């Protein structure tokens, strides 16, 4: 499968600026990057914790998936992303094993990564992202 | 603060055996440990993903916190644990910063670790565990 580590943990928040200050205090480290991800209708802020990032997500569209998530469940963990070495190969394996893939083909995530989401129905309620980072494509 | 990495991600599941098989297939790796944690009224199963563990949690008590979580929200991510070098020092810092701590004093988690939970109200809806692993006490 070529999963190397947990790439990031996505946390849905209502107000990015407020949450950045809170997580800077909590983690004792500065936010290392803020980025718009138009494809997912969010603004994101990253914190590095070892090899994993905490990714805060604020929706920029009331109809976007993160707005809908907060409406249903409130703020909290939205998704878990695992880093894979080769997304195309991993997808083939995952499909053969019967996991339900949300995206028909990979799309563009934060930091230039190629990503695919698996449906929580097939992963014990966890929205799981497979993430091929731009660094791992070199 | 001395946070070194994401120690584990706790996922609440209804049936541990079924979920172990599913995550073995998903992650392409064997479950590395099964452990009862009486203090939290759960049976747990671990998968190593880089330096982080995926911890599946099945309640062994219908009144336990993981049973209550599943009743309210269904299966899914229950908590995130960050590894800290010194839990006593971290707790002092966290309290001074105004974060709400659930446990008055550290308790025993899986794998002989000392743990404390922060209240989701003070961490954007995330049940956050501070975890001093037995290895890091050496």
mmCIF file of C-alpha atoms in Angstrom:
data_model
loop_
_atom_site.group_PDB
_atom_site.id
_atom_site.type_symbol
_atom_site.label_atom_id
_atom_site.label_comp_id
_atom_site.label_asym_id
_atom_site.label_seq_id
_atom_site.Cartn_x
_atom_site.Cartn_y
_atom_site.Cartn_z
ATOM 1 C CA UNK A 1 0.000 0.000 0.000
ATOM 2 C CA UNK A 2 2.951 2.331 0.506
ATOM 3 C CA UNK A 3 1.440 4.380 3.357
ATOM 4 C CA UNK A 4 4.378 6.160 5.008
ATOM 5 C CA UNK A 5 2.824 8.285 7.762
ATOM 6 C CA UNK A 6 -0.137 10.424 8.812
ATOM 7 C CA UNK A 7 0.280 13.427 6.530
ATOM 8 C CA UNK A 8 -2.223 15.677 8.259
ATOM 9 C CA UNK A 9 -5.301 15.856 10.473
ATOM 10 C CA UNK A 10 -7.989 18.210 9.161
ATOM 11 C CA UNK A 11 -10.010 20.118 11.761
ATOM 12 C CA UNK A 12 -13.153 22.038 10.738
ATOM 13 C CA UNK A 13 -13.323 25.435 12.474
ATOM 14 C CA UNK A 14 -15.733 28.348 12.306
ATOM 15 C CA UNK A 15 -13.183 31.167 12.416
ATOM 16 C CA UNK A 16 -9.676 30.566 11.092
ATOM 17 C CA UNK A 17 -8.000 33.566 12.740
ATOM 18 C CA UNK A 18 -9.395 32.760 16.201
ATOM 19 C CA UNK A 19 -8.465 29.081 15.820
ATOM 20 C CA UNK A 20 -4.949 29.871 14.596
ATOM 21 C CA UNK A 21 -4.282 31.875 17.753
ATOM 22 C CA UNK A 22 -5.742 29.097 19.892
ATOM 23 C CA UNK A 23 -3.651 26.348 18.243
ATOM 24 C CA UNK A 24 -0.498 28.474 18.336
ATOM 25 C CA UNK A 25 -0.991 28.724 22.087
ATOM 26 C CA UNK A 26 -1.948 25.056 22.476
ATOM 27 C CA UNK A 27 0.873 23.585 20.390
ATOM 28 C CA UNK A 28 3.469 26.169 21.329
ATOM 29 C CA UNK A 29 4.418 26.668 17.682
ATOM 30 C CA UNK A 30 3.584 29.195 14.969
ATOM 31 C CA UNK A 31 1.220 28.514 12.096
ATOM 32 C CA UNK A 32 3.580 27.652 9.234
ATOM 33 C CA UNK A 33 1.317 28.309 6.241
ATOM 34 C CA UNK A 34 -2.079 29.707 5.232
ATOM 35 C CA UNK A 35 -3.512 28.610 1.900
ATOM 36 C CA UNK A 36 -6.773 28.808 -0.068
ATOM 37 C CA UNK A 37 -7.962 25.512 -1.550
ATOM 38 C CA UNK A 38 -10.688 26.561 -4.022
ATOM 39 C CA UNK A 39 -11.483 22.977 -5.009
ATOM 40 C CA UNK A 40 -12.670 22.283 -1.456
ATOM 41 C CA UNK A 41 -14.011 25.772 -0.771
ATOM 42 C CA UNK A 42 -11.798 26.300 2.269
ATOM 43 C CA UNK A 43 -9.049 28.447 3.688
ATOM 44 C CA UNK A 44 -6.511 26.351 5.546
ATOM 45 C CA UNK A 45 -3.820 26.962 8.143
ATOM 46 C CA UNK A 46 -1.065 24.457 8.918
ATOM 47 C CA UNK A 47 0.939 23.566 12.021
ATOM 48 C CA UNK A 48 3.823 21.110 11.885
ATOM 49 C CA UNK A 49 3.812 18.479 14.652
ATOM 50 C CA UNK A 50 6.618 16.028 13.936
ATOM 51 C CA UNK A 51 6.070 14.637 10.411
ATOM 52 C CA UNK A 52 2.312 15.354 10.632
ATOM 53 C CA UNK A 53 0.485 18.614 10.065
ATOM 54 C CA UNK A 54 -2.559 19.910 11.872
ATOM 55 C CA UNK A 55 -4.703 21.547 9.174
ATOM 56 C CA UNK A 56 -7.372 23.984 10.318
ATOM 57 C CA UNK A 57 -10.169 24.373 7.747
ATOM 58 C CA UNK A 58 -12.539 27.315 7.476
ATOM 59 C CA UNK A 59 -15.184 27.194 4.783
ATOM 60 C CA UNK A 60 -15.417 30.163 2.429
ATOM 61 C CA UNK A 61 -18.812 29.011 1.121
ATOM 62 C CA UNK A 62 -21.940 28.302 3.241
ATOM 63 C CA UNK A 63 -22.758 25.462 0.824
ATOM 64 C CA UNK A 64 -19.248 23.965 0.995
ATOM 65 C CA UNK A 65 -18.541 20.569 2.594
ATOM 66 C CA UNK A 66 -16.865 22.024 5.690
ATOM 67 C CA UNK A 67 -19.834 24.361 6.346
ATOM 68 C CA UNK A 68 -22.171 21.402 6.037
ATOM 69 C CA UNK A 69 -19.975 19.339 8.367
ATOM 70 C CA UNK A 70 -20.030 22.050 11.066
ATOM 71 C CA UNK A 71 -23.816 22.408 10.703
ATOM 72 C CA UNK A 72 -24.247 18.669 11.314
ATOM 73 C CA UNK A 73 -21.545 17.933 13.872
ATOM 74 C CA UNK A 74 -20.021 21.178 15.092
ATOM 75 C CA UNK A 75 -16.328 22.002 15.002
ATOM 76 C CA UNK A 76 -13.929 19.070 15.251
ATOM 77 C CA UNK A 77 -11.874 16.501 13.355
ATOM 78 C CA UNK A 78 -13.068 16.538 9.740
ATOM 79 C CA UNK A 79 -10.665 14.116 8.070
ATOM 80 C CA UNK A 80 -7.436 12.155 8.424
ATOM 81 C CA UNK A 81 -4.919 12.144 5.563
ATOM 82 C CA UNK A 82 -2.386 9.359 5.070
ATOM 83 C CA UNK A 83 0.649 9.956 2.871
ATOM 84 C CA UNK A 84 1.036 7.427 0.062
ATOM 85 C CA UNK A 85 4.036 6.983 -2.217
ATOM 86 C CA UNK A 86 2.027 6.425 -5.404
ATOM 87 C CA UNK A 87 -1.626 7.457 -5.474
ATOM 88 C CA UNK A 88 -2.517 5.704 -8.737
ATOM 89 C CA UNK A 89 -1.187 2.348 -7.519
ATOM 90 C CA UNK A 90 -2.810 2.763 -4.097
ATOM 91 C CA UNK A 91 -6.170 3.588 -5.677
ATOM 92 C CA UNK A 92 -6.096 0.405 -7.750
ATOM 93 C CA UNK A 93 -5.372 -1.662 -4.635
ATOM 94 C CA UNK A 94 -8.052 0.091 -2.584
ATOM 95 C CA UNK A 95 -10.720 -0.428 -5.248
ATOM 96 C CA UNK A 96 -9.922 -4.128 -5.586
ATOM 97 C CA UNK A 97 -10.285 -4.458 -1.803
ATOM 98 C CA UNK A 98 -13.806 -2.985 -2.019
ATOM 99 C CA UNK A 99 -13.343 0.384 -0.314
ATOM 100 C CA UNK A 100 -15.671 3.116 -1.519
ATOM 101 C CA UNK A 101 -13.852 6.010 -3.186
ATOM 102 C CA UNK A 102 -15.614 9.387 -3.281
ATOM 103 C CA UNK A 103 -13.574 10.941 -6.082
ATOM 104 C CA UNK A 104 -13.619 9.353 -9.525
ATOM 105 C CA UNK A 105 -10.138 10.689 -10.149
ATOM 106 C CA UNK A 106 -7.495 12.433 -8.014
ATOM 107 C CA UNK A 107 -7.949 16.118 -7.374
ATOM 108 C CA UNK A 108 -5.731 18.925 -6.189
ATOM 109 C CA UNK A 109 -5.356 19.397 -2.421
ATOM 110 C CA UNK A 110 -3.348 21.874 -0.369
ATOM 111 C CA UNK A 111 0.388 22.267 -1.037
ATOM 112 C CA UNK A 112 0.109 20.918 -4.595
ATOM 113 C CA UNK A 113 -0.714 17.402 -3.449
ATOM 114 C CA UNK A 114 -2.879 14.923 -5.359
ATOM 115 C CA UNK A 115 -5.649 13.581 -3.169
ATOM 116 C CA UNK A 116 -8.603 11.218 -3.076
ATOM 117 C CA UNK A 117 -11.162 10.766 -0.307
ATOM 118 C CA UNK A 118 -12.591 7.416 0.799
ATOM 119 C CA UNK A 119 -16.183 7.325 1.974
ATOM 120 C CA UNK A 120 -16.594 7.143 5.780
ATOM 121 C CA UNK A 121 -19.111 4.314 5.287
ATOM 122 C CA UNK A 122 -16.264 2.003 4.340
ATOM 123 C CA UNK A 123 -13.758 3.174 7.013
ATOM 124 C CA UNK A 124 -15.650 3.072 10.366
ATOM 125 C CA UNK A 125 -16.936 6.626 10.058
ATOM 126 C CA UNK A 126 -13.572 8.225 9.234
ATOM 127 C CA UNK A 127 -13.306 10.506 6.199
ATOM 128 C CA UNK A 128 -9.923 9.253 5.018
ATOM 129 C CA UNK A 129 -7.796 11.122 2.493
ATOM 130 C CA UNK A 130 -5.059 9.436 0.485
ATOM 131 C CA UNK A 131 -2.464 12.097 -0.175
ATOM 132 C CA UNK A 132 0.440 11.962 -2.609
ATOM 133 C CA UNK A 133 2.516 14.955 -1.615
ATOM 134 C CA UNK A 134 4.336 16.922 -4.279
ATOM 135 C CA UNK A 135 7.626 16.138 -2.481
ATOM 136 C CA UNK A 136 7.034 12.386 -2.795
ATOM 137 C CA UNK A 137 6.567 12.656 -6.574
ATOM 138 C CA UNK A 138 10.171 13.728 -7.069
ATOM 139 C CA UNK B 1 5.517 22.714 25.271
ATOM 140 C CA UNK B 2 7.640 19.739 24.202
ATOM 141 C CA UNK B 3 5.109 18.180 21.797
ATOM 142 C CA UNK B 4 7.121 15.801 19.616
ATOM 143 C CA UNK B 5 4.568 14.173 17.302
ATOM 144 C CA UNK B 6 1.037 12.827 16.966
ATOM 145 C CA UNK B 7 1.214 9.756 19.184
ATOM 146 C CA UNK B 8 -2.066 8.204 18.070
ATOM 147 C CA UNK B 9 -5.489 8.809 16.576
ATOM 148 C CA UNK B 10 -8.319 7.120 18.489
ATOM 149 C CA UNK B 11 -11.240 5.811 16.413
ATOM 150 C CA UNK B 12 -14.452 4.661 18.126
ATOM 151 C CA UNK B 13 -15.777 1.443 16.563
ATOM 152 C CA UNK B 14 -18.722 -0.819 17.312
ATOM 153 C CA UNK B 15 -16.998 -4.158 16.743
ATOM 154 C CA UNK B 16 -13.245 -4.431 17.267
ATOM 155 C CA UNK B 17 -12.714 -7.700 15.379
ATOM 156 C CA UNK B 18 -14.582 -6.498 12.285
ATOM 157 C CA UNK B 19 -12.747 -3.154 12.352
ATOM 158 C CA UNK B 20 -9.335 -4.777 12.829
ATOM 159 C CA UNK B 21 -9.852 -6.815 9.650
ATOM 160 C CA UNK B 22 -11.031 -3.711 7.795
ATOM 161 C CA UNK B 23 -8.050 -1.575 8.887
ATOM 162 C CA UNK B 24 -5.577 -4.386 8.196
ATOM 163 C CA UNK B 25 -6.892 -4.427 4.631
ATOM 164 C CA UNK B 26 -7.027 -0.624 4.367
ATOM 165 C CA UNK B 27 -3.559 0.090 5.767
ATOM 166 C CA UNK B 28 -1.891 -3.011 4.354
ATOM 167 C CA UNK B 29 -0.348 -3.804 7.737
ATOM 168 C CA UNK B 30 -1.155 -6.132 10.629
ATOM 169 C CA UNK B 31 -2.630 -4.989 13.927
ATOM 170 C CA UNK B 32 0.418 -4.779 16.205
ATOM 171 C CA UNK B 33 -1.252 -4.957 19.625
ATOM 172 C CA UNK B 34 -4.588 -5.551 21.369
ATOM 173 C CA UNK B 35 -4.985 -4.222 24.892
ATOM 174 C CA UNK B 36 -7.709 -3.705 27.502
ATOM 175 C CA UNK B 37 -7.749 -0.257 29.132
ATOM 176 C CA UNK B 38 -10.049 -0.694 32.150
ATOM 177 C CA UNK B 39 -9.749 2.947 33.193
ATOM 178 C CA UNK B 40 -11.456 3.986 29.954
ATOM 179 C CA UNK B 41 -13.704 0.932 29.662
ATOM 180 C CA UNK B 42 -12.380 -0.006 26.237
ATOM 181 C CA UNK B 43 -10.577 -2.724 24.313
ATOM 182 C CA UNK B 44 -8.075 -1.234 21.915
ATOM 183 C CA UNK B 45 -6.212 -2.380 18.813
ATOM 184 C CA UNK B 46 -3.179 -0.577 17.402
ATOM 185 C CA UNK B 47 -1.722 -0.115 13.931
ATOM 186 C CA UNK B 48 1.629 1.588 13.396
ATOM 187 C CA UNK B 49 1.649 4.223 10.621
ATOM 188 C CA UNK B 50 5.039 5.924 10.663
ATOM 189 C CA UNK B 51 5.594 7.308 14.185
ATOM 190 C CA UNK B 52 1.817 7.503 14.792
ATOM 191 C CA UNK B 53 -0.561 4.764 15.817
ATOM 192 C CA UNK B 54 -4.147 4.254 14.731
ATOM 193 C CA UNK B 55 -5.989 3.104 17.871
ATOM 194 C CA UNK B 56 -9.342 1.396 17.366
ATOM 195 C CA UNK B 57 -11.535 1.611 20.486
ATOM 196 C CA UNK B 58 -14.421 -0.700 21.318
ATOM 197 C CA UNK B 59 -16.326 -0.018 24.515
ATOM 198 C CA UNK B 60 -16.758 -2.911 26.942
ATOM 199 C CA UNK B 61 -19.428 -1.027 28.899
ATOM 200 C CA UNK B 62 -22.671 0.451 27.488
ATOM 201 C CA UNK B 63 -22.272 3.346 29.949
ATOM 202 C CA UNK B 64 -18.619 3.980 28.997
ATOM 203 C CA UNK B 65 -17.489 7.161 27.193
ATOM 204 C CA UNK B 66 -16.898 5.419 23.842
ATOM 205 C CA UNK B 67 -20.411 3.859 23.908
ATOM 206 C CA UNK B 68 -21.869 7.289 24.626
ATOM 207 C CA UNK B 69 -19.791 8.834 21.827
ATOM 208 C CA UNK B 70 -21.047 6.279 19.277
ATOM 209 C CA UNK B 71 -24.657 6.812 20.437
ATOM 210 C CA UNK B 72 -24.304 10.560 19.833
ATOM 211 C CA UNK B 73 -22.107 10.725 16.752
ATOM 212 C CA UNK B 74 -21.706 7.231 15.318
ATOM 213 C CA UNK B 75 -18.358 5.553 14.639
ATOM 214 C CA UNK B 76 -15.445 7.846 13.803
ATOM 215 C CA UNK B 77 -12.490 9.799 15.163
ATOM 216 C CA UNK B 78 -12.880 9.957 18.950
ATOM 217 C CA UNK B 79 -9.665 11.716 20.005
ATOM 218 C CA UNK B 80 -6.211 12.854 18.939
ATOM 219 C CA UNK B 81 -3.220 12.205 21.194
ATOM 220 C CA UNK B 82 -0.054 14.285 21.078
ATOM 221 C CA UNK B 83 3.148 12.937 22.594
ATOM 222 C CA UNK B 84 4.710 15.231 25.189
ATOM 223 C CA UNK B 85 8.132 14.896 26.769
ATOM 224 C CA UNK B 86 7.040 15.836 30.281
ATOM 225 C CA UNK B 87 3.345 15.694 31.153
ATOM 226 C CA UNK B 88 3.616 17.519 34.510
ATOM 227 C CA UNK B 89 5.406 20.498 32.933
ATOM 228 C CA UNK B 90 3.036 20.563 29.947
ATOM 229 C CA UNK B 91 -0.011 20.515 32.219
ATOM 230 C CA UNK B 92 1.258 23.530 34.155
ATOM 231 C CA UNK B 93 1.760 25.459 30.889
ATOM 232 C CA UNK B 94 -1.624 24.435 29.495
ATOM 233 C CA UNK B 95 -3.459 25.499 32.654
ATOM 234 C CA UNK B 96 -1.758 28.873 32.715
ATOM 235 C CA UNK B 97 -2.827 29.386 29.099
ATOM 236 C CA UNK B 98 -6.466 28.787 30.088
ATOM 237 C CA UNK B 99 -7.189 25.452 28.411
ATOM 238 C CA UNK B 100 -9.789 23.312 30.162
ATOM 239 C CA UNK B 101 -8.395 20.042 31.479
ATOM 240 C CA UNK B 102 -10.845 17.180 32.028
ATOM 241 C CA UNK B 103 -8.669 15.125 34.376
ATOM 242 C CA UNK B 104 -7.600 16.597 37.689
ATOM 243 C CA UNK B 105 -4.491 14.455 37.609
ATOM 244 C CA UNK B 106 -2.847 12.197 35.008
ATOM 245 C CA UNK B 107 -4.294 8.718 34.586
ATOM 246 C CA UNK B 108 -3.092 5.493 33.044
ATOM 247 C CA UNK B 109 -3.653 5.054 29.285
ATOM 248 C CA UNK B 110 -2.766 2.230 26.918
ATOM 249 C CA UNK B 111 0.825 0.957 26.791
ATOM 250 C CA UNK B 112 1.642 2.229 30.299
ATOM 251 C CA UNK B 113 1.441 5.880 29.257
ATOM 252 C CA UNK B 114 0.375 8.743 31.520
ATOM 253 C CA UNK B 115 -2.397 10.750 29.927
ATOM 254 C CA UNK B 116 -4.666 13.742 30.388
ATOM 255 C CA UNK B 117 -7.581 14.860 28.220
ATOM 256 C CA UNK B 118 -8.365 18.475 27.358
ATOM 257 C CA UNK B 119 -12.006 19.445 26.964
ATOM 258 C CA UNK B 120 -13.168 19.814 23.327
ATOM 259 C CA UNK B 121 -14.781 23.144 24.261
ATOM 260 C CA UNK B 122 -11.323 24.693 24.518
ATOM 261 C CA UNK B 123 -9.786 23.030 21.416
ATOM 262 C CA UNK B 124 -12.263 23.667 18.543
ATOM 263 C CA UNK B 125 -14.260 20.506 19.202
ATOM 264 C CA UNK B 126 -11.278 18.142 19.336
ATOM 265 C CA UNK B 127 -10.923 15.782 22.303
ATOM 266 C CA UNK B 128 -7.169 16.166 22.721
ATOM 267 C CA UNK B 129 -5.052 13.789 24.779
ATOM 268 C CA UNK B 130 -1.634 14.735 26.120
ATOM 269 C CA UNK B 131 0.333 11.517 26.295
ATOM 270 C CA UNK B 132 3.641 10.908 28.040
ATOM 271 C CA UNK B 133 4.696 7.528 26.718
ATOM 272 C CA UNK B 134 6.518 5.140 29.027
ATOM 273 C CA UNK B 135 9.473 5.209 26.584
ATOM 274 C CA UNK B 136 9.803 8.999 26.892
ATOM 275 C CA UNK B 137 10.083 8.779 30.698
ATOM 276 C CA UNK B 138 13.396 6.937 30.494
#
